[in-house]
Amino acid sequence: MVRSLLVANWKMYKTVAESQAFVQEWLERRAKTDRAAEQVICPTLPALYVLAQALRGRDIRVGAQTLDLGREGANTGAVSGYLLREAGASYVIVGHSERRRLYGEDDAVVRDQAVAALECGLKPIICVGESRAERELGRTDAVILHQVQSVIQALNDLADTVFAYEPVWAIGTGLVPTAEEADRVAGVIQDALVRAYPNSGGTVRILYGGSVNRQTVREFAAAPRLDGALVGGASLDVEHWIALNQGWMEVRG
Ligand code: PGA
């Protein structure tokens, strides 16, 4: 059975000191939780290295929220996957809808980022999702398939990849699809992965993301084709984060 994966996406929140305080409190309280999903925190870039140091040797990973292509070079402002890996990241989110919308990272960029991540030993968490307009036009499956296929065509292997179904209209809005609908779309993703990679496609973890909180997490945990969650707002509070893990594990542990 694949291990569940819960990913905290802190976006542009928390200073270095606040990030350290979260981790400190989490480590103290976490001892009381006997069973846990695999957990990854994706902090702001300035906090990544210190959190990776603080979590060394613990069963908790640190991830980045995006990466730039290449290894090193005269690219002002850029941070490559190689640098992130060396700073202690194990995972990296690619294709998040905020990156697609605010920074123009289109399917081609997302594909190259996924390839670059794997090349330097980072596990890409590849986000796909339809907008509200696309959903209303009945284009959800077509959009998802297009986004998934554009990435997997460029990969040699799916080992170390994670996919996240993140309907754009559910991110930060408090709106969520039903667990049945999220599970159905996870099935669309899984079918595409299995068609492309009959041996390994079925073992790739598929997460749900978009307004997951301690109330809704149990419903998504009950969806058989979901292997975890990508959580924004509700991951910023330690107590809430612990409750999320407990809620998921109560259903899936
Ligand atoms: P949210 O964000 O949980 O705040 O909706 C999810 C995400 O952006 O991954």
Coordinates of N, CA and C and ligand atoms in Angstrom, one line a residue:
M1 N 0.8 -1.2 0.0 CA 0.0 0.0 0.0 C 0.9 1.3 0.0
V2 N 0.5 2.2 -0.8 CA 1.3 3.5 -0.8 C 1.1 4.3 0.4
R3 N 2.1 5.0 0.9 CA 2.0 5.8 2.1 C 1.3 7.1 1.7
S4 N 0.4 7.5 2.5 CA -0.3 8.8 2.3 C 0.7 9.9 2.4
L5 N 0.4 11.0 1.7 CA 1.3 12.2 1.7 C 0.5 13.4 1.9
L6 N 0.9 14.2 2.9 CA 0.2 15.5 3.2 C 1.3 16.6 3.0
V7 N 0.9 17.5 2.1 CA 1.9 18.6 1.8 C 1.3 19.9 2.2
A8 N 2.1 20.7 3.0 CA 1.8 22.0 3.4 C 2.4 23.0 2.4
N9 N 1.6 23.8 1.8 CA 2.1 24.9 0.9 C 1.9 26.2 1.6
W10 N 2.9 26.7 2.1 CA 2.8 28.0 2.9 C 2.8 29.2 2.0
K11 N 3.0 29.1 0.7 CA 2.9 30.2 -0.2 C 3.8 31.4 0.3
M12 N 3.3 32.6 0.3 CA 4.2 33.7 0.7 C 3.8 34.1 2.1
Y13 N 3.8 33.1 3.0 CA 3.4 33.4 4.4 C 4.6 32.8 5.3
K14 N 4.7 33.5 6.4 CA 5.6 33.1 7.5 C 7.1 33.6 7.2
T15 N 7.5 34.3 8.2 CA 8.9 34.7 8.2 C 9.8 33.5 8.6
V16 N 11.1 33.7 8.6 CA 12.0 32.6 9.0 C 11.7 32.2 10.5
A17 N 11.5 33.3 11.3 CA 11.3 33.0 12.8 C 9.9 32.3 13.0
E18 N 8.9 32.7 12.2 CA 7.6 32.1 12.4 C 7.7 30.6 11.9
S19 N 8.4 30.4 10.8 CA 8.5 29.1 10.3 C 9.2 28.1 11.3
Q20 N 10.3 28.7 11.9 CA 11.0 27.9 12.9 C 10.1 27.6 14.1
A21 N 9.3 28.6 14.5 CA 8.5 28.4 15.7 C 7.4 27.3 15.4
F22 N 6.9 27.3 14.2 CA 5.9 26.3 13.8 C 6.5 24.9 14.0
V23 N 7.7 24.8 13.4 CA 8.4 23.4 13.4 C 8.7 23.0 14.8
Q24 N 9.2 23.9 15.6 CA 9.5 23.6 16.9 C 8.3 23.1 17.7
E25 N 7.2 23.8 17.6 CA 6.0 23.4 18.3 C 5.4 22.1 17.7
W26 N 5.5 21.9 16.4 CA 5.0 20.7 15.8 C 5.8 19.5 16.3
L27 N 7.2 19.7 16.4 CA 8.0 18.5 16.8 C 7.7 18.2 18.3
E28 N 7.4 19.2 19.1 CA 7.0 18.9 20.5 C 5.7 18.2 20.6
R29 N 4.7 18.7 19.8 CA 3.4 18.1 20.0 C 3.2 16.8 19.2
R30 N 4.0 16.6 18.2 CA 3.9 15.5 17.3 C 4.2 14.2 17.9
A31 N 5.0 14.2 19.0 CA 5.3 13.0 19.7 C 4.1 12.3 20.2
K32 N 3.1 13.0 20.4 CA 1.8 12.4 20.9 C 1.0 11.7 19.8
T33 N 1.3 12.0 18.6 CA 0.6 11.4 17.5 C 1.4 10.2 17.1
D34 N 0.8 9.0 17.3 CA 1.6 7.8 17.0 C 1.7 7.4 15.5
R35 N 0.7 7.7 14.8 CA 0.8 7.4 13.4 C 0.7 8.6 12.5
A36 N 1.5 8.6 11.5 CA 1.5 9.9 10.7 C 1.6 9.5 9.2
A37 N 1.0 10.3 8.4 CA 1.2 10.3 6.9 C 2.6 10.8 6.7
E38 N 3.2 10.6 5.5 CA 4.4 11.3 5.1 C 4.0 12.8 5.0
Q39 N 4.8 13.6 5.6 CA 4.5 15.0 5.6 C 5.6 15.9 5.0
V40 N 5.2 16.9 4.3 CA 6.2 17.8 3.6 C 5.7 19.2 3.9
I41 N 6.7 20.0 4.3 CA 6.4 21.5 4.4 C 7.1 22.2 3.3
C42 N 6.4 23.0 2.6 CA 6.9 23.9 1.5 C 6.9 25.3 2.0
P43 N 8.0 25.8 2.7 CA 8.0 27.1 3.3 C 8.4 28.2 2.2
T44 N 8.5 29.4 2.6 CA 9.1 30.4 1.7 C 10.5 30.1 1.5
L45 N 11.1 30.6 0.5 CA 12.5 30.3 0.1 C 13.5 30.7 1.2
P46 N 13.3 31.9 1.8 CA 14.3 32.2 2.9 C 14.3 31.2 4.1
A47 N 13.2 30.6 4.3 CA 13.1 29.6 5.4 C 13.5 28.2 5.1
L48 N 13.7 27.9 3.8 CA 13.8 26.5 3.4 C 15.1 25.9 4.0
Y49 N 16.2 26.5 4.0 CA 17.4 25.9 4.5 C 17.3 25.7 6.0
V50 N 16.9 26.7 6.7 CA 16.8 26.5 8.2 C 15.8 25.4 8.6
L51 N 14.7 25.3 7.9 CA 13.7 24.3 8.2 C 14.3 22.9 7.9
A52 N 15.0 22.8 6.8 CA 15.6 21.5 6.4 C 16.6 21.1 7.5
Q53 N 17.4 22.1 8.0 CA 18.3 21.8 9.1 C 17.6 21.3 10.3
A54 N 16.5 22.0 10.7 CA 15.8 21.7 11.9 C 15.1 20.4 11.8
L55 N 14.8 19.9 10.6 CA 14.1 18.7 10.4 C 15.0 17.5 10.0
R56 N 16.3 17.7 10.0 CA 17.2 16.7 9.6 C 17.0 15.4 10.5
G57 N 17.0 14.3 9.9 CA 16.8 13.1 10.6 C 15.4 12.8 11.1
R58 N 14.5 13.7 10.9 CA 13.1 13.5 11.3 C 12.3 12.9 10.1
D59 N 11.2 12.4 10.4 CA 10.4 11.8 9.3 C 9.5 12.9 8.6
I60 N 10.1 14.0 8.4 CA 9.3 15.1 7.8 C 10.2 15.7 6.7
R61 N 9.7 16.0 5.6 CA 10.5 16.6 4.5 C 10.2 18.0 4.3
V62 N 11.1 18.7 3.6 CA 10.9 20.1 3.2 C 10.9 20.1 1.6
G63 N 10.0 20.9 1.1 CA 9.8 21.1 -0.3 C 9.9 22.5 -0.7
A64 N 10.1 22.8 -2.0 CA 10.1 24.1 -2.5 C 8.8 24.3 -3.3
Q65 N 8.4 25.6 -3.5 CA 7.2 25.9 -4.1 C 7.3 26.0 -5.7
T66 N 8.5 26.2 -6.2 CA 8.7 26.2 -7.6 C 10.2 26.0 -7.8
L67 N 10.7 26.0 -9.0 CA 12.1 26.0 -9.3 C 12.4 26.6 -10.6
D68 N 13.6 27.1 -10.8 CA 14.0 27.6 -12.1 C 14.8 26.6 -12.8
L69 N 14.8 26.7 -14.1 CA 15.5 25.7 -14.9 C 17.0 25.9 -14.9
G70 N 17.7 24.9 -15.3 CA 19.2 25.0 -15.3 C 19.8 24.6 -14.0
R71 N 21.1 24.8 -13.9 CA 21.9 24.4 -12.7 C 22.4 25.6 -12.0
E72 N 23.2 26.4 -12.8 CA 23.7 27.7 -12.3 C 24.0 28.6 -13.5
G73 N 24.1 29.8 -13.2 CA 24.3 30.7 -14.4 C 24.0 32.1 -14.0
A74 N 24.1 33.0 -15.1 CA 23.8 34.4 -14.9 C 22.3 34.7 -15.0
N75 N 21.5 34.2 -14.1 CA 20.1 34.3 -14.1 C 19.6 35.0 -12.9
T76 N 19.6 36.3 -12.9 CA 19.3 37.1 -11.7 C 18.0 36.7 -11.2
G77 N 17.9 36.4 -9.9 CA 16.7 36.1 -9.2 C 16.3 34.7 -9.3
A78 N 17.0 33.8 -10.0 CA 16.5 32.5 -10.2 C 17.1 31.5 -9.2
V79 N 16.4 30.5 -8.9 CA 16.9 29.4 -7.9 C 16.6 28.1 -8.6
S80 N 17.7 27.4 -8.9 CA 17.6 26.1 -9.7 C 17.2 25.0 -8.7
G81 N 16.7 23.9 -9.3 CA 16.4 22.7 -8.5 C 17.7 22.2 -7.8
Y82 N 18.8 22.3 -8.5 CA 20.1 21.9 -7.9 C 20.4 22.6 -6.6
L83 N 20.1 23.9 -6.6 CA 20.4 24.7 -5.4 C 19.4 24.4 -4.3
L84 N 18.1 24.1 -4.7 CA 17.1 23.8 -3.7 C 17.4 22.4 -3.1
R85 N 17.9 21.5 -3.9 CA 18.2 20.1 -3.4 C 19.4 20.3 -2.4
E86 N 20.3 21.0 -2.8 CA 21.5 21.2 -1.9 C 21.1 21.9 -0.6
A87 N 20.1 22.8 -0.7 CA 19.7 23.5 0.5 C 18.8 22.6 1.4
G88 N 18.4 21.4 0.9 CA 17.7 20.5 1.8 C 16.3 20.1 1.3
A89 N 15.9 20.6 0.2 CA 14.6 20.2 -0.3 C 14.5 18.8 -0.9
S90 N 13.5 18.1 -0.6 CA 13.3 16.8 -1.2 C 12.2 16.8 -2.3
Y91 N 11.3 17.7 -2.2 CA 10.1 17.8 -3.1 C 10.1 19.2 -3.7
V92 N 9.4 19.4 -4.8 CA 9.1 20.7 -5.3 C 7.7 20.7 -6.0
I93 N 6.9 21.7 -5.7 CA 5.6 21.8 -6.3 C 5.9 22.5 -7.7
V94 N 5.3 21.9 -8.7 CA 5.3 22.5 -10.1 C 3.9 22.6 -10.6
G95 N 3.7 23.7 -11.4 CA 2.4 23.8 -12.1 C 1.3 24.3 -11.2
H96 N 1.6 24.8 -10.0 CA 0.5 25.4 -9.1 C -0.2 26.5 -9.9
S97 N -1.5 26.5 -9.8 CA -2.3 27.5 -10.6 C -1.9 28.9 -10.3
E98 N -1.4 29.2 -9.1 CA -0.9 30.6 -8.9 C 0.4 30.9 -9.7
R99 N 1.2 29.9 -9.8 CA 2.4 30.1 -10.7 C 2.0 30.2 -12.1
R100 N 1.1 29.4 -12.5 CA 0.6 29.5 -13.9 C 0.0 30.8 -14.2
R101 N -0.8 31.3 -13.3 CA -1.5 32.6 -13.5 C -0.7 33.8 -13.3
L102 N 0.1 33.9 -12.2 CA 0.8 35.1 -11.8 C 2.2 35.2 -12.5
Y103 N 2.7 34.1 -12.9 CA 4.1 34.1 -13.4 C 4.2 33.5 -14.8
G104 N 3.0 33.2 -15.4 CA 3.0 32.8 -16.8 C 3.7 31.4 -17.0
E105 N 3.7 30.6 -16.0 CA 4.3 29.2 -16.2 C 3.3 28.3 -16.9
D106 N 3.5 28.2 -18.2 CA 2.5 27.4 -18.9 C 2.9 25.9 -19.0
D107 N 2.1 25.1 -19.7 CA 2.4 23.7 -19.8 C 3.8 23.3 -20.1
A108 N 4.4 24.1 -21.1 CA 5.7 23.8 -21.5 C 6.7 24.0 -20.4
V109 N 6.5 25.1 -19.7 CA 7.4 25.4 -18.5 C 7.3 24.3 -17.4
V110 N 6.0 24.0 -17.2 CA 5.7 23.0 -16.1 C 6.4 21.7 -16.5
R111 N 6.3 21.3 -17.7 CA 6.9 20.1 -18.2 C 8.5 20.1 -18.0
D112 N 9.1 21.2 -18.4 CA 10.5 21.4 -18.2 C 10.9 21.4 -16.8
Q113 N 10.1 22.0 -15.9 CA 10.4 22.0 -14.5 C 10.3 20.6 -13.9
A114 N 9.3 19.8 -14.3 CA 9.2 18.5 -13.8 C 10.5 17.6 -14.2
V115 N 10.9 17.8 -15.4 CA 12.1 17.1 -15.9 C 13.3 17.6 -15.1
A116 N 13.4 18.9 -15.0 CA 14.6 19.4 -14.3 C 14.6 19.0 -12.8
A117 N 13.4 18.9 -12.2 CA 13.3 18.5 -10.8 C 13.9 17.1 -10.6
L118 N 13.4 16.2 -11.5 CA 13.8 14.8 -11.4 C 15.3 14.6 -11.7
E119 N 15.8 15.4 -12.6 CA 17.2 15.3 -12.9 C 18.1 15.7 -11.7
C120 N 17.6 16.6 -10.9 CA 18.5 16.9 -9.7 C 18.1 16.2 -8.4
G121 N 17.2 15.3 -8.5 CA 16.9 14.5 -7.3 C 15.7 15.0 -6.5
L122 N 15.0 16.0 -7.1 CA 13.8 16.5 -6.4 C 12.5 15.7 -6.9
K123 N 11.6 15.4 -6.0 CA 10.4 14.8 -6.4 C 9.3 15.9 -6.8
P124 N 8.9 15.9 -8.0 CA 8.0 17.0 -8.4 C 6.5 16.6 -8.0
I125 N 5.9 17.6 -7.4 CA 4.4 17.5 -7.1 C 3.7 18.3 -8.2
I126 N 3.2 17.6 -9.2 CA 2.7 18.2 -10.4 C 1.2 18.5 -10.3
C127 N 0.9 19.8 -10.3 CA -0.4 20.3 -10.1 C -1.2 20.5 -11.4
V128 N -2.4 19.9 -11.4 CA -3.3 20.1 -12.6 C -4.6 20.5 -12.1
G129 N -5.4 21.2 -12.9 CA -6.7 21.6 -12.4 C -7.4 22.5 -13.4
E130 N -8.7 22.4 -13.4 CA -9.5 23.2 -14.3 C -10.0 24.5 -13.7
S131 N -10.2 25.5 -14.5 CA -10.8 26.8 -13.9 C -12.3 26.6 -13.8
R132 N -12.9 27.6 -13.2 CA -14.4 27.5 -13.0 C -15.1 27.5 -14.4
A133 N -14.6 28.4 -15.3 CA -15.2 28.5 -16.6 C -15.1 27.2 -17.4
E134 N -13.9 26.6 -17.3 CA -13.7 25.3 -18.0 C -14.6 24.2 -17.4
R135 N -14.8 24.3 -16.1 CA -15.7 23.3 -15.5 C -17.1 23.5 -16.0
E136 N -17.5 24.8 -16.0 CA -18.9 25.0 -16.4 C -19.2 24.6 -17.9
L137 N -18.1 24.7 -18.7 CA -18.2 24.2 -20.1 C -18.1 22.7 -20.2
G138 N -18.0 22.0 -19.1 CA -17.8 20.6 -19.2 C -16.5 20.1 -19.7
R139 N -15.4 21.0 -19.5 CA -14.1 20.6 -20.1 C -13.1 20.1 -19.1
T140 N -13.6 19.8 -17.9 CA -12.7 19.4 -16.8 C -11.8 18.3 -17.3
D141 N -12.3 17.2 -17.8 CA -11.5 16.0 -18.1 C -10.5 16.3 -19.2
A142 N -10.9 17.1 -20.2 CA -10.1 17.4 -21.3 C -8.9 18.3 -20.8
V143 N -9.2 19.2 -19.9 CA -8.1 20.1 -19.4 C -7.1 19.3 -18.6
I144 N -7.6 18.4 -17.8 CA -6.8 17.6 -16.9 C -5.9 16.7 -17.7
L145 N -6.5 16.1 -18.7 CA -5.7 15.1 -19.6 C -4.6 15.9 -20.3
H146 N -5.0 17.0 -20.8 CA -4.0 17.8 -21.6 C -2.8 18.2 -20.7
Q147 N -3.1 18.6 -19.5 CA -2.0 19.1 -18.6 C -1.2 17.8 -18.1
V148 N -1.8 16.7 -17.9 CA -1.1 15.5 -17.4 C -0.2 15.0 -18.6
Q149 N -0.8 14.9 -19.7 CA -0.1 14.3 -20.9 C 1.1 15.2 -21.3
S150 N 0.9 16.5 -21.2 CA 2.0 17.4 -21.6 C 3.2 17.1 -20.7
V151 N 3.0 16.8 -19.5 CA 4.2 16.5 -18.6 C 4.7 15.1 -18.8
I152 N 3.8 14.1 -18.8 CA 4.4 12.8 -18.8 C 5.0 12.4 -20.1
Q153 N 4.7 13.1 -21.2 CA 5.3 12.8 -22.5 C 6.8 13.0 -22.4
A154 N 7.2 13.9 -21.5 CA 8.6 14.3 -21.4 C 9.4 13.5 -20.4
L155 N 8.7 12.6 -19.7 CA 9.4 11.9 -18.7 C 9.8 10.5 -19.2
N156 N 10.8 9.9 -18.6 CA 11.1 8.5 -18.9 C 10.5 7.5 -18.0
D157 N 10.0 8.0 -16.9 CA 9.6 7.2 -15.8 C 8.8 8.0 -14.8
L158 N 7.8 7.4 -14.2 CA 7.0 8.1 -13.2 C 7.4 8.0 -11.8
A159 N 8.4 7.1 -11.5 CA 8.9 6.9 -10.2 C 9.3 8.3 -9.6
D160 N 9.0 8.6 -8.4 CA 9.3 9.8 -7.7 C 8.5 11.0 -8.2
T161 N 7.4 10.8 -9.0 CA 6.5 11.9 -9.3 C 5.3 11.7 -8.4
V162 N 4.7 12.9 -8.1 CA 3.4 12.9 -7.4 C 2.5 13.9 -8.2
F163 N 1.2 13.6 -8.4 CA 0.3 14.5 -9.0 C -0.7 15.0 -8.0
A164 N -1.1 16.2 -8.2 CA -2.1 16.8 -7.4 C -3.3 17.4 -8.2
Y165 N -4.5 16.9 -7.9 CA -5.6 17.5 -8.6 C -6.1 18.7 -7.8
E166 N -5.9 19.9 -8.4 CA -6.3 21.1 -7.7 C -7.2 22.0 -8.6
P167 N -8.5 21.8 -8.4 CA -9.4 22.6 -9.2 C -9.1 24.1 -8.8
V168 N -8.9 24.9 -9.8 CA -8.5 26.3 -9.6 C -9.6 27.0 -8.8
W169 N -10.8 26.7 -9.0 CA -11.9 27.4 -8.3 C -12.0 27.0 -6.9
A170 N -11.3 26.0 -6.5 CA -11.4 25.5 -5.1 C -10.3 26.1 -4.2
I171 N -9.2 26.7 -4.8 CA -8.1 27.1 -4.1 C -8.3 28.4 -3.4
G172 N -8.3 28.3 -2.1 CA -8.4 29.5 -1.2 C -9.8 30.1 -1.2
T173 N -10.8 29.3 -1.7 CA -12.2 29.9 -1.8 C -13.1 29.3 -0.8
G174 N -12.7 28.2 -0.1 CA -13.7 27.5 0.8 C -14.6 26.6 0.0
L175 N -14.6 26.6 -1.3 CA -15.4 25.8 -2.2 C -14.6 24.5 -2.4
V176 N -15.4 23.4 -2.4 CA -14.7 22.1 -2.7 C -15.6 21.2 -3.6
P177 N -15.0 20.4 -4.4 CA -15.8 19.4 -5.2 C -16.2 18.4 -4.1
T178 N -17.2 17.6 -4.5 CA -17.5 16.4 -3.6 C -16.3 15.5 -3.6
A179 N -16.2 14.7 -2.6 CA -15.1 13.7 -2.6 C -15.3 12.7 -3.8
E180 N -16.5 12.4 -4.2 CA -16.8 11.5 -5.3 C -16.2 12.2 -6.6
E181 N -16.4 13.5 -6.7 CA -15.9 14.1 -7.9 C -14.4 14.2 -8.0
A182 N -13.8 14.5 -6.8 CA -12.3 14.5 -6.7 C -11.8 13.1 -7.0
D183 N -12.4 12.1 -6.5 CA -12.0 10.8 -6.8 C -12.1 10.4 -8.2
R184 N -13.2 10.8 -8.8 CA -13.4 10.6 -10.3 C -12.3 11.2 -11.1
V185 N -12.0 12.5 -10.8 CA -10.9 13.1 -11.6 C -9.6 12.5 -11.3
A186 N -9.3 12.0 -10.0 CA -8.1 11.3 -9.7 C -8.1 10.0 -10.6
G187 N -9.2 9.4 -10.9 CA -9.3 8.3 -11.8 C -8.9 8.6 -13.2
V188 N -9.3 9.8 -13.6 CA -8.9 10.3 -15.0 C -7.4 10.4 -15.1
I189 N -6.8 11.0 -14.0 CA -5.4 11.1 -14.0 C -4.7 9.8 -14.0
Q190 N -5.2 8.9 -13.1 CA -4.6 7.6 -13.0 C -4.6 6.8 -14.3
D191 N -5.8 6.9 -14.9 CA -5.9 6.1 -16.2 C -4.9 6.6 -17.2
A192 N -4.7 7.9 -17.2 CA -3.7 8.5 -18.2 C -2.3 8.0 -17.8
L193 N -2.0 7.9 -16.5 CA -0.7 7.5 -16.1 C -0.5 6.0 -16.5
V194 N -1.5 5.2 -16.2 CA -1.4 3.8 -16.5 C -1.3 3.5 -18.0
R195 N -2.0 4.3 -18.8 CA -1.9 4.1 -20.3 C -0.5 4.4 -20.7
A196 N 0.1 5.4 -20.2 CA 1.5 5.8 -20.6 C 2.5 4.8 -20.0
Y197 N 2.3 4.4 -18.8 CA 3.3 3.6 -18.1 C 2.5 2.4 -17.4
P198 N 2.3 1.3 -18.1 CA 1.4 0.3 -17.6 C 2.0 -0.3 -16.3
N199 N 3.3 -0.4 -16.1 CA 3.9 -1.0 -15.0 C 3.9 -0.1 -13.7
S200 N 4.2 1.1 -13.9 CA 4.4 2.0 -12.7 C 3.2 3.0 -12.5
G201 N 2.4 3.3 -13.6 CA 1.5 4.3 -13.5 C 0.5 4.2 -12.4
G202 N 0.1 3.0 -12.0 CA -0.9 2.8 -11.0 C -0.3 3.1 -9.6
T203 N 1.0 3.2 -9.4 CA 1.5 3.4 -8.1 C 1.9 4.8 -7.7
V204 N 1.6 5.7 -8.7 CA 1.9 7.1 -8.5 C 0.9 7.7 -7.5
R205 N 1.4 8.5 -6.6 CA 0.4 9.1 -5.6 C -0.3 10.3 -6.2
I206 N -1.6 10.3 -6.0 CA -2.4 11.4 -6.5 C -3.1 12.1 -5.3
L207 N -2.8 13.4 -5.2 CA -3.3 14.2 -4.0 C -4.5 15.0 -4.5
Y208 N -5.3 15.5 -3.5 CA -6.3 16.5 -3.8 C -5.9 17.8 -3.1
G209 N -6.1 18.9 -3.8 CA -5.8 20.2 -3.1 C -6.8 21.2 -3.5
G210 N -7.1 22.1 -2.5 CA -8.1 23.2 -2.7 C -9.0 23.2 -1.5
S211 N -8.8 24.1 -0.6 CA -9.7 24.3 0.6 C -9.9 23.1 1.4
V212 N -8.8 22.3 1.6 CA -8.8 21.2 2.5 C -8.7 21.7 3.9
N213 N -9.5 21.3 4.8 CA -9.3 21.7 6.2 C -9.7 20.5 7.1
R214 N -9.6 20.8 8.4 CA -9.8 19.6 9.3 C -11.2 19.0 9.2
Q215 N -12.2 19.8 8.7 CA -13.5 19.2 8.5 C -13.6 18.3 7.3
T216 N -13.1 18.9 6.1 CA -13.2 18.2 4.9 C -12.2 17.1 4.7
V217 N -11.1 17.1 5.4 CA -10.1 16.1 5.2 C -10.5 14.7 5.2
R218 N -11.5 14.4 6.1 CA -11.9 13.0 6.3 C -12.7 12.5 5.0
E219 N -13.4 13.4 4.4 CA -14.2 13.0 3.2 C -13.2 12.7 2.1
F220 N -12.2 13.5 1.9 CA -11.2 13.2 0.9 C -10.4 12.0 1.2
A221 N -10.1 11.7 2.5 CA -9.4 10.5 2.9 C -10.2 9.3 2.5
A222 N -11.5 9.4 2.5 CA -12.3 8.2 2.2 C -12.4 7.9 0.7
A223 N -11.8 8.8 -0.1 CA -11.9 8.6 -1.6 C -10.7 7.7 -2.0
P224 N -11.0 6.5 -2.5 CA -10.0 5.5 -2.7 C -8.9 5.8 -3.6
R225 N -9.1 6.7 -4.6 CA -8.0 7.0 -5.5 C -7.2 8.2 -5.1
L226 N -7.5 8.8 -3.9 CA -6.6 9.9 -3.4 C -5.7 9.3 -2.4
D227 N -4.4 9.8 -2.5 CA -3.4 9.3 -1.6 C -2.9 10.4 -0.7
G228 N -3.6 11.5 -0.6 CA -3.1 12.6 0.3 C -3.7 13.9 -0.2
A229 N -3.2 15.0 0.5 CA -3.7 16.3 0.2 C -2.6 17.3 0.1
L230 N -2.9 18.4 -0.6 CA -2.0 19.5 -0.7 C -2.8 20.7 -0.1
V231 N -2.2 21.2 1.0 CA -3.0 22.1 1.8 C -2.4 23.5 1.9
G232 N -3.1 24.5 1.6 CA -2.6 25.9 1.8 C -3.0 26.5 3.1
G233 N -4.0 27.3 3.1 CA -4.4 28.0 4.3 C -4.4 27.2 5.6
A234 N -5.0 26.0 5.6 CA -5.1 25.3 6.8 C -3.8 24.7 7.3
S235 N -2.8 24.8 6.5 CA -1.5 24.2 7.0 C -0.7 25.2 7.8
L236 N -1.2 26.5 7.9 CA -0.4 27.5 8.5 C -0.4 27.5 10.0
D237 N -1.4 26.8 10.6 CA -1.6 26.7 12.0 C -1.2 25.3 12.5
V238 N -0.4 25.2 13.5 CA 0.2 23.9 13.9 C -1.0 23.0 14.4
E239 N -1.9 23.5 15.2 CA -2.9 22.7 15.7 C -3.8 22.1 14.6
H240 N -4.1 23.0 13.6 CA -4.9 22.6 12.5 C -4.1 21.5 11.7
W241 N -2.9 21.7 11.5 CA -2.0 20.8 10.7 C -2.0 19.4 11.3
I242 N -1.9 19.4 12.7 CA -1.9 18.1 13.4 C -3.2 17.4 13.3
A243 N -4.3 18.3 13.4 CA -5.7 17.7 13.2 C -5.9 17.2 11.8
L244 N -5.3 17.8 10.8 CA -5.5 17.3 9.5 C -4.8 15.9 9.3
N245 N -3.6 15.8 9.9 CA -2.9 14.5 9.8 C -3.7 13.4 10.5
Q246 N -4.2 13.8 11.7 CA -5.0 12.8 12.5 C -6.3 12.4 11.8
G247 N -7.0 13.4 11.2 CA -8.2 13.2 10.5 C -7.9 12.2 9.3
W248 N -6.9 12.5 8.6 CA -6.5 11.6 7.4 C -6.2 10.2 7.9
M249 N -5.4 10.1 8.9 CA -5.0 8.8 9.4 C -6.1 8.0 10.0
E250 N -7.1 8.7 10.6 CA -8.2 8.0 11.2 C -8.9 7.2 10.1
V251 N -9.0 7.8 9.0 CA -9.7 7.1 7.9 C -8.8 6.2 7.1
R252 N -7.6 6.5 6.9 CA -6.7 5.8 6.0 C -5.6 5.0 6.7
G253 N -5.4 5.3 8.0 CA -4.2 4.7 8.6 C -4.2 3.2 8.8
Ligands
PGA1 P1 -5.9 26.2 0.0 O1 -4.7 26.2 -1.0 O2 -5.8 25.0 0.8 O3 -5.6 27.5 0.8 O4 -7.1 26.3 -0.8 C1 -4.3 25.0 -1.7 C2 -3.2 25.2 -2.6 O5 -3.0 26.3 -3.1 O6 -2.4 24.2 -2.9

